[in-house]
Each structure stands twice: as C-alpha cells, then as structure tokens.
Coordinates of N, CA, C and O in Angstrom, one line a residue:
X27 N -57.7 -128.1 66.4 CA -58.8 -127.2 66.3 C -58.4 -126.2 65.2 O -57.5 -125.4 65.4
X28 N -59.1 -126.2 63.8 CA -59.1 -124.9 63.3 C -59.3 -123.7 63.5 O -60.4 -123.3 63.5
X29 N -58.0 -122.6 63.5 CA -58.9 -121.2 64.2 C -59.8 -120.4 63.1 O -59.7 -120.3 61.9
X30 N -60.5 -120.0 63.8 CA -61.2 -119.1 63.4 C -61.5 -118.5 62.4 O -62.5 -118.6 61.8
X31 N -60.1 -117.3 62.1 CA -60.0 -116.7 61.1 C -59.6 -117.8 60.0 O -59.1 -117.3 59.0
X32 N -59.6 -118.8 60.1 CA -59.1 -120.0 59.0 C -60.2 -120.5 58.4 O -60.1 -120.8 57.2
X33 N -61.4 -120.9 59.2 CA -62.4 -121.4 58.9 C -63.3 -120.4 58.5 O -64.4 -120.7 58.0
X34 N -62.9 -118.6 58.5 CA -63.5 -118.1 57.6 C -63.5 -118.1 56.6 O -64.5 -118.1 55.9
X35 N -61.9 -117.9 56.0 CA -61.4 -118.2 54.8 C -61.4 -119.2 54.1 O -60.9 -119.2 53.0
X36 N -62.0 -120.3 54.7 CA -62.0 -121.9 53.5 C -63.5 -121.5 53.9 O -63.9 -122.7 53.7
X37 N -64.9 -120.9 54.4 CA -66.0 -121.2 54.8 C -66.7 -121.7 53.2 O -67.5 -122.6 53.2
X38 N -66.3 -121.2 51.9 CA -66.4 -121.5 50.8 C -66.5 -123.2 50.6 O -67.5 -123.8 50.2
X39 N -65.5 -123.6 50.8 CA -64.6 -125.3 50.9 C -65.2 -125.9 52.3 O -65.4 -127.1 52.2
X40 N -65.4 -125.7 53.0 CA -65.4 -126.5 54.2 C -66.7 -127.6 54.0 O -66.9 -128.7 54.5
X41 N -67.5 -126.9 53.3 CA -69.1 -128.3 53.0 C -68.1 -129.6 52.5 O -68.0 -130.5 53.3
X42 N -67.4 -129.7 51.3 CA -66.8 -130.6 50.5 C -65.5 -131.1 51.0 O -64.8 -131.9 50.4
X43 N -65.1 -130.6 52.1 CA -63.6 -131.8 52.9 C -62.3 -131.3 52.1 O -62.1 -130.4 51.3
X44 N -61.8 -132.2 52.6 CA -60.4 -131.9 52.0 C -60.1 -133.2 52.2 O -60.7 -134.1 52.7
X45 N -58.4 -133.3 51.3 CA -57.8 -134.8 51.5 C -56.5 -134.0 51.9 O -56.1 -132.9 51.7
X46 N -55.8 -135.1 52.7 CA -55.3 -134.7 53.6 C -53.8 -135.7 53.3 O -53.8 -136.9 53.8
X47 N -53.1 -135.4 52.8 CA -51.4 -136.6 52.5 C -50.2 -135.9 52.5 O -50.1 -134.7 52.1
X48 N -49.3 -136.5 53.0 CA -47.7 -136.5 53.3 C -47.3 -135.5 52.0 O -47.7 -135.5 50.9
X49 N -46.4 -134.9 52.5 CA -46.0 -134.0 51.8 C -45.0 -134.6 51.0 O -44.6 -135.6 51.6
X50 N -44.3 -134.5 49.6 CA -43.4 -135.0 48.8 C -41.9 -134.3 49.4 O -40.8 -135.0 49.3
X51 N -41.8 -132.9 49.8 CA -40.5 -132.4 50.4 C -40.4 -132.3 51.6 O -39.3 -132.3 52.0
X52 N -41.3 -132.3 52.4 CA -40.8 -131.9 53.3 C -41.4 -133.0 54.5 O -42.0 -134.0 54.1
X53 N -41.2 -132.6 55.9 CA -41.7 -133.4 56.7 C -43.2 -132.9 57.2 O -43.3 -132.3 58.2
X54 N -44.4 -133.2 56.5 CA -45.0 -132.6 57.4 C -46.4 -132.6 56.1 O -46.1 -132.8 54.9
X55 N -48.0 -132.5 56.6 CA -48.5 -132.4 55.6 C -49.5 -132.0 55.2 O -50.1 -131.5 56.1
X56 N -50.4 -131.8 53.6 CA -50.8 -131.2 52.8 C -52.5 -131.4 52.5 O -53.3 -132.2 52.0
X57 N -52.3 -130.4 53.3 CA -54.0 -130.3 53.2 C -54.8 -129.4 52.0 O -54.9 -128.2 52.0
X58 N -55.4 -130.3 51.1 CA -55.9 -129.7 50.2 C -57.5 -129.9 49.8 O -58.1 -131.0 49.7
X59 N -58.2 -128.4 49.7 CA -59.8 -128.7 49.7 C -59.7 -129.7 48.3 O -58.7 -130.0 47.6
X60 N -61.2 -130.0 48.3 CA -61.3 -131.7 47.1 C -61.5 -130.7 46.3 O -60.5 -130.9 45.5
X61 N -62.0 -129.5 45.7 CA -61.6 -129.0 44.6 C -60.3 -128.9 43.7 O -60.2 -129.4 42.5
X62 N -58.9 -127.9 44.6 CA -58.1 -128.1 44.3 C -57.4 -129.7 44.2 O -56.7 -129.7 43.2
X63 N -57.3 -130.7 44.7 CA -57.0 -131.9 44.9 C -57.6 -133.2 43.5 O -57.0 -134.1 42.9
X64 N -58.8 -132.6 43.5 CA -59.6 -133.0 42.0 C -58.8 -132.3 40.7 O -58.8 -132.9 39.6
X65 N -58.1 -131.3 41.0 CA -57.4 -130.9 39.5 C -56.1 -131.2 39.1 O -55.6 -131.3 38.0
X66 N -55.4 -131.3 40.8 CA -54.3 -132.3 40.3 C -54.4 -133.7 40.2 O -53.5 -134.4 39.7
X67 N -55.6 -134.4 40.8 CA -55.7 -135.4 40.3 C -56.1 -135.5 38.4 O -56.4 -136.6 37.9
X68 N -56.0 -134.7 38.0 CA -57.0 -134.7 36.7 C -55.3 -135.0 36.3 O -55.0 -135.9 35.5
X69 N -54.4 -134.1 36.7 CA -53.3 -134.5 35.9 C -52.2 -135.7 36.3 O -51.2 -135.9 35.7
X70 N -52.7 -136.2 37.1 CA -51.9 -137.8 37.7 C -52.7 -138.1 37.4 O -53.4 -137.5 38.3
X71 N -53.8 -138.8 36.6 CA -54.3 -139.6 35.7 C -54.0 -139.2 34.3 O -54.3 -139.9 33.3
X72 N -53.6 -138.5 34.3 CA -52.9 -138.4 32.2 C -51.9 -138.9 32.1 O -51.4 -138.8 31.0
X73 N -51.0 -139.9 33.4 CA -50.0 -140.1 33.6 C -50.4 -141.4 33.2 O -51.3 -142.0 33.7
X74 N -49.4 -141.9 32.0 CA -48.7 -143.5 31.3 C -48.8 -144.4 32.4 O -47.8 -144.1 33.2
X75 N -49.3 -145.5 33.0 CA -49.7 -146.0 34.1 C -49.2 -147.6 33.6 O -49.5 -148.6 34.2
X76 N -48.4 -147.4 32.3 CA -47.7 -148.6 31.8 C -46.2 -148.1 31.9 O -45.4 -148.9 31.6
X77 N -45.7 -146.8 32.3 CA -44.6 -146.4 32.2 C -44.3 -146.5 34.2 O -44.7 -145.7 35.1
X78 N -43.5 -147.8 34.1 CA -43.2 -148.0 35.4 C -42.8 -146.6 36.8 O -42.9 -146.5 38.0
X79 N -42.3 -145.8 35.9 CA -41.9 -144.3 37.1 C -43.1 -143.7 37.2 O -43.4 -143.1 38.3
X80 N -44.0 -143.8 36.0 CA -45.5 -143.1 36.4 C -46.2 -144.1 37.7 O -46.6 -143.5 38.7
X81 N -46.3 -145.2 37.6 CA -47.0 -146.0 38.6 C -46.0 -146.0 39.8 O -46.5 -145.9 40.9
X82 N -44.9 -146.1 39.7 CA -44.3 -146.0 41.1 C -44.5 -144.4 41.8 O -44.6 -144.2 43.0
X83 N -44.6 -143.7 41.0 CA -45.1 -142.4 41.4 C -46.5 -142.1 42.1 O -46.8 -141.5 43.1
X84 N -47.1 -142.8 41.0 CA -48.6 -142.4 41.5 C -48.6 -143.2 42.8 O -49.0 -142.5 43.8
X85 N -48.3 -144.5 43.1 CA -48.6 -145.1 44.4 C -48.0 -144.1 45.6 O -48.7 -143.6 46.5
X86 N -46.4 -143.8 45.3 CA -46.0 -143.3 46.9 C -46.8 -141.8 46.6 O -47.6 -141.7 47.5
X87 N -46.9 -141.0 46.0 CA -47.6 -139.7 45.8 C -49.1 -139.8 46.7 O -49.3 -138.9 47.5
X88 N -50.0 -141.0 46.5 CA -51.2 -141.0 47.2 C -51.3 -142.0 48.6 O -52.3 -142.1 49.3
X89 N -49.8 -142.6 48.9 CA -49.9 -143.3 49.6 C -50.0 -142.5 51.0 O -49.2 -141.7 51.3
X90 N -51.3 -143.1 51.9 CA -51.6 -142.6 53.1 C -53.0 -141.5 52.6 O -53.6 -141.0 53.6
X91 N -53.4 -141.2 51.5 CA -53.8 -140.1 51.4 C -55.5 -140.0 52.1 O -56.0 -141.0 51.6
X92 N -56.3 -139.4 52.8 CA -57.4 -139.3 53.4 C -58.2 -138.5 53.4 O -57.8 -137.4 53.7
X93 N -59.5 -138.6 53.1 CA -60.3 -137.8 52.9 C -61.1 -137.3 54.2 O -61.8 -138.0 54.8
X94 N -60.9 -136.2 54.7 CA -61.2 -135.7 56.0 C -62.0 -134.5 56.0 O -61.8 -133.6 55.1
X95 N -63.3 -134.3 57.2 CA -63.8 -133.3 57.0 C -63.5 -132.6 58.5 O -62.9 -133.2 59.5
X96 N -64.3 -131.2 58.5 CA -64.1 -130.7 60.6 C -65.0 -131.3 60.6 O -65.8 -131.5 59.7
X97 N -65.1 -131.9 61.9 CA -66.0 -132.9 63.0 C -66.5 -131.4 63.3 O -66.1 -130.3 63.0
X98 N -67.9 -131.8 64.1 CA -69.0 -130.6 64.4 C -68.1 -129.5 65.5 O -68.6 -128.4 65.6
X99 N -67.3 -129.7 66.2 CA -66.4 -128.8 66.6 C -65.6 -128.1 66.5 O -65.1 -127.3 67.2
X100 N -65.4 -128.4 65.2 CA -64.3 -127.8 64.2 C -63.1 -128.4 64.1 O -62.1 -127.8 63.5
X101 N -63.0 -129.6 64.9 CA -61.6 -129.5 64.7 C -61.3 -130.9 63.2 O -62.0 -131.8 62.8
X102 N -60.1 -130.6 62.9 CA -59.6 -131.7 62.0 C -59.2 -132.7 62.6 O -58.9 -132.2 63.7
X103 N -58.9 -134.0 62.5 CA -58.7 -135.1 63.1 C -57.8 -135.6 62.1 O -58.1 -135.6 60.9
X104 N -56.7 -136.0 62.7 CA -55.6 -136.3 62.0 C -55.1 -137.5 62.2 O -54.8 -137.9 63.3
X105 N -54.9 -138.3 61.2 CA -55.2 -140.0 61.2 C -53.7 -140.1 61.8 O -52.8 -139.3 61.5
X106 N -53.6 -141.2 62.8 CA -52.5 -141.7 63.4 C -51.3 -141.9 62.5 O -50.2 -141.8 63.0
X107 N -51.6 -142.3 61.3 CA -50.0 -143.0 60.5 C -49.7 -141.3 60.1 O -48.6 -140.8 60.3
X108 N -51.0 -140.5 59.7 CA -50.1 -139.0 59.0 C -49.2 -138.1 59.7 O -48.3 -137.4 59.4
X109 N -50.1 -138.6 61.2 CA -49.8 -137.9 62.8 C -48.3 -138.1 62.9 O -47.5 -137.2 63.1
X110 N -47.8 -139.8 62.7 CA -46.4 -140.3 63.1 C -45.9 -139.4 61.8 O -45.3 -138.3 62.2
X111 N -45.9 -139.6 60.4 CA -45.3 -139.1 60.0 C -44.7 -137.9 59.7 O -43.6 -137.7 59.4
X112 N -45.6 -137.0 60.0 CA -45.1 -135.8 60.5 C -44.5 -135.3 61.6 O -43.9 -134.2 61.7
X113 N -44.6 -136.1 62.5 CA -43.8 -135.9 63.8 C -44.5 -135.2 64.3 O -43.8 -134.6 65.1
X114 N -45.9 -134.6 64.5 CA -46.9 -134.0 65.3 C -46.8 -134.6 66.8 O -46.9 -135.8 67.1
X115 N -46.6 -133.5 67.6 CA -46.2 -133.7 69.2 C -47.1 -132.9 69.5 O -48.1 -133.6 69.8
X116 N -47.3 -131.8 69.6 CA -48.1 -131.1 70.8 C -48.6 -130.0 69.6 O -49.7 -130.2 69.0
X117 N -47.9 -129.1 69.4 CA -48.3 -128.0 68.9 C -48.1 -127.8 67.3 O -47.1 -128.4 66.8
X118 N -49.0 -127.1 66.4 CA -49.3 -127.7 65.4 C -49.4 -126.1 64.3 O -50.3 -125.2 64.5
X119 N -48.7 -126.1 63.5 CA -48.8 -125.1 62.6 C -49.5 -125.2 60.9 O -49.1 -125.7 59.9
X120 N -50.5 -124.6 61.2 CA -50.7 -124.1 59.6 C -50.1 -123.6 58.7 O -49.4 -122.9 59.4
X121 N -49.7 -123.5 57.8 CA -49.2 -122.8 56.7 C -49.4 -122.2 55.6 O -48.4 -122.8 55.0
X122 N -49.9 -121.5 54.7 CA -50.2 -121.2 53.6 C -49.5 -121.5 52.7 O -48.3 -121.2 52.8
X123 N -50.0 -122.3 51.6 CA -48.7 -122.5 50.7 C -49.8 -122.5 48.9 O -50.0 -123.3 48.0
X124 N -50.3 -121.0 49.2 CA -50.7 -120.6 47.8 C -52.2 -121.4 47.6 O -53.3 -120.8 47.9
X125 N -52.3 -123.0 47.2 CA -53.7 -123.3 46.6 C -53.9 -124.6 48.2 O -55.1 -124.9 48.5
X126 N -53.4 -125.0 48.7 CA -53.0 -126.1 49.7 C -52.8 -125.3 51.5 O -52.7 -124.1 51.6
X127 N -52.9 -126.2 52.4 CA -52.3 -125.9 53.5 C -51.8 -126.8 54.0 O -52.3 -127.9 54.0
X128 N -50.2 -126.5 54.8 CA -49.3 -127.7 55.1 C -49.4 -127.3 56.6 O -49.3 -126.2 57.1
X129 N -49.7 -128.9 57.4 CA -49.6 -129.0 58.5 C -48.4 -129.2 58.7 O -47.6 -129.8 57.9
X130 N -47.9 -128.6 60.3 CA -46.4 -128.9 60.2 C -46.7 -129.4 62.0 O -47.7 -129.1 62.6
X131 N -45.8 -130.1 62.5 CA -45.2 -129.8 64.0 C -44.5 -128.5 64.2 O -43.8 -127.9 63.3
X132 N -44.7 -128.1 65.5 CA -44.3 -126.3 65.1 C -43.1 -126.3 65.3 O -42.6 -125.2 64.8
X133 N -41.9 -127.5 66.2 CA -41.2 -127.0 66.0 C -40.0 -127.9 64.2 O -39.0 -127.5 63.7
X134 N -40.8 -128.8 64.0 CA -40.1 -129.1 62.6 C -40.2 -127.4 61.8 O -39.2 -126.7 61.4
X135 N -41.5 -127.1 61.6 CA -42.0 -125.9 61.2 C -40.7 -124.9 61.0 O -40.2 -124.5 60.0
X136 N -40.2 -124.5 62.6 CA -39.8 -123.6 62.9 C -38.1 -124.1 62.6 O -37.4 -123.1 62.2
X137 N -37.6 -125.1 62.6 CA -36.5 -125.5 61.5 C -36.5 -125.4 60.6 O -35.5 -124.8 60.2
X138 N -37.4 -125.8 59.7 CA -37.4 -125.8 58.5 C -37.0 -124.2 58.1 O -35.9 -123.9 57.7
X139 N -38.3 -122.9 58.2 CA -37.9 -122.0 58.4 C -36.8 -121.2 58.1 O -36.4 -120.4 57.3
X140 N -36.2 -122.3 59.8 CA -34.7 -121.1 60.1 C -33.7 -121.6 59.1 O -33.1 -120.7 58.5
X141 N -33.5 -122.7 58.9 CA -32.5 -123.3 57.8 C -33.1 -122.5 56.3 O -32.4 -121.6 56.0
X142 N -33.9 -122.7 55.6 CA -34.2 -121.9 54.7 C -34.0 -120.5 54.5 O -33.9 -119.8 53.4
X143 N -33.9 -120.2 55.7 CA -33.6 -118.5 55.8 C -32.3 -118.2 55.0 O -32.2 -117.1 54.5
X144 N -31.9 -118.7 55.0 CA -30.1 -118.4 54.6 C -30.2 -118.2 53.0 O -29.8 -117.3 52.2
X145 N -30.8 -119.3 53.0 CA -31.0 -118.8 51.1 C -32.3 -118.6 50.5 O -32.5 -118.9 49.3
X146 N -33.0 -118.3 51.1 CA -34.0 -117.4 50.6 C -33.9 -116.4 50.0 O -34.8 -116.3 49.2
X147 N -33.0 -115.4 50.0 CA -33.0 -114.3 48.6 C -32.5 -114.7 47.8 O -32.8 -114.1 46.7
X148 N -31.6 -115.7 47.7 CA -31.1 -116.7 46.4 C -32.4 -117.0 45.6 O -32.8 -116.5 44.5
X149 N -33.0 -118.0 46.5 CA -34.5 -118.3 46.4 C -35.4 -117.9 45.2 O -36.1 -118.4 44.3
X150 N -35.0 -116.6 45.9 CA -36.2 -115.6 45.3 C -35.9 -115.6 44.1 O -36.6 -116.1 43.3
X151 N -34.4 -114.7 43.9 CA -34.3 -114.0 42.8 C -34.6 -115.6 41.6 O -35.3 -115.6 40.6
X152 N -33.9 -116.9 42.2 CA -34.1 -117.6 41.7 C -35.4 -117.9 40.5 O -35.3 -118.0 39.2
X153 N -36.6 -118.0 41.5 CA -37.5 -118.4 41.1 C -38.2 -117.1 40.2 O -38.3 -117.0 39.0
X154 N -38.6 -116.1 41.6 CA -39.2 -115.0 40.9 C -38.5 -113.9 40.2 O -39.2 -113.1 39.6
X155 N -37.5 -114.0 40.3 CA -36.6 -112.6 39.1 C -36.3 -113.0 37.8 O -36.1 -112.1 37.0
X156 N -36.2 -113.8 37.6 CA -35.8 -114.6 36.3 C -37.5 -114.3 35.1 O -38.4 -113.5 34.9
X157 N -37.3 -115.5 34.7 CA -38.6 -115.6 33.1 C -39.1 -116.7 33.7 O -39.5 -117.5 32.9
X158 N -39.3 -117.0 35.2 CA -39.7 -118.4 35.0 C -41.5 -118.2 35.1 O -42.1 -119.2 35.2
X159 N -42.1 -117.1 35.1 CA -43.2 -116.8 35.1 C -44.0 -115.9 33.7 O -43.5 -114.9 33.3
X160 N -44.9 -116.3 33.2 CA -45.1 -116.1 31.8 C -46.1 -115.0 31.9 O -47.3 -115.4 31.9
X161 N -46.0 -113.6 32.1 CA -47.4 -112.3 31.9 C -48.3 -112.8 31.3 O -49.3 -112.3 31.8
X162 N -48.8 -113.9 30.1 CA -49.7 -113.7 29.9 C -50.6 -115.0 30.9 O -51.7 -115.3 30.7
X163 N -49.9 -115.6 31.8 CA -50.2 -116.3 33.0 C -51.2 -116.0 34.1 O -52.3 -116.3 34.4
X164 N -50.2 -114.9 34.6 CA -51.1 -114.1 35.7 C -52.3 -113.2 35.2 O -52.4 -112.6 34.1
X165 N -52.9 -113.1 36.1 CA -54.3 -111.9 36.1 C -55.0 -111.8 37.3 O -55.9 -111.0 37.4

C-alpha cells in the first residue's frame, strides 16, 4: 500500500505509472515515474548497440523491468520475480533517492544503512566537498 503522504507527493505522476526494475547496486528496487525513466532511456539508446558492453548492458540494465500502475486501492503490486529479487518478506520500505524511489525489504534496508554508516562522512566529503558538482549546474 502506498502511504498517503507519498501518493500526495507523486499525485503529479501517478496518472502515467512508473516502471519498476532491479536496482544495479544494491539489493532491492527502483521505482521510477515514466517521465523520469523516459529520460534515462533517451540516454541508453545513444548507446553503440554494435559495441558488445553497450548491449550486454542494455539487456541486464532492463532486464525484469515493468511497467506498473496503483491498482484502485492504491496499492503497487509487485511482480513475483522483482518480489524474489529483492528479498521482499513482510515489511517494505520506501526510500527517496532524489529523481527515483527504491523499494527495499526493511530489514535488507536497515543493513544496508547500518553498514554504510561507518563511512558516510568519508562519503560525503567524498562526493559533495570536493568539485564534483559544477555551480553553474544547480538552480
């Protein structure tokens, strides 16, 4: 079931579905409205499709991938092979992850997490302290 305050925030997206595929890092998976999902497709098709790592790419990247909308109750329905893969048991976490939302099992979830914790301010400075982000980028 999607809650609530979630289905306010995608009420924008929710007419047009989302697709719904296995995550590339982690265990667990990536739910993206078809708008965003349409723009990274725009850039896995500029991909060399005679250059054998681009097509082995593009296959496992979409493989399983599903087009899913909420059923009149709201809830998302999660196809049995994405279900196994993720290891979805009982209880089921959302995630924000900026343009996407990652379904997790809550307690993979809550591993993943705690293991990451440790280097997380590495992380940070890593990513965000450095130049890896260009000012005239953001707005």
């Amino acid at each position: 079931m999607m809650p609530s305050p979630v289905k306010k925030q995608l009420a924008a997206v929710l007419q047009d579905g989302f697709v719904l595929k296995r995550a590339v890092f982690q265990p667990c998976l990536e739910l993206y409205p078809i708008s965003e999902w349409n723009i990274l497709m725009q850039k896995v098709n500029k991909l060399n499709r005679f250059v054998k790592k681009n097509n082995d790419f593009i296959r496992r990247f979409t493989a399983g991938v599903k087009v899913i909308e909420l059923d009149a109750s709201g809830r998302l329905l999660i196809p049995k092979d994405l279900h196994s893969f993720a290891g979805i048991s009982k209880e089921v976490v959302l995630s924000s992850a900026v343009n996407i939302i990652e379904v997790w099992d809550k307690k993979r979830y809550e591993k993943a997490i705690d293991e990451a914790a440790v280097d997380f301010a590495e992380l940070a400075e890593d990513v965000m302290g450095g130049d890896n982000i260009m000012d005239d980028e953001l707005s």
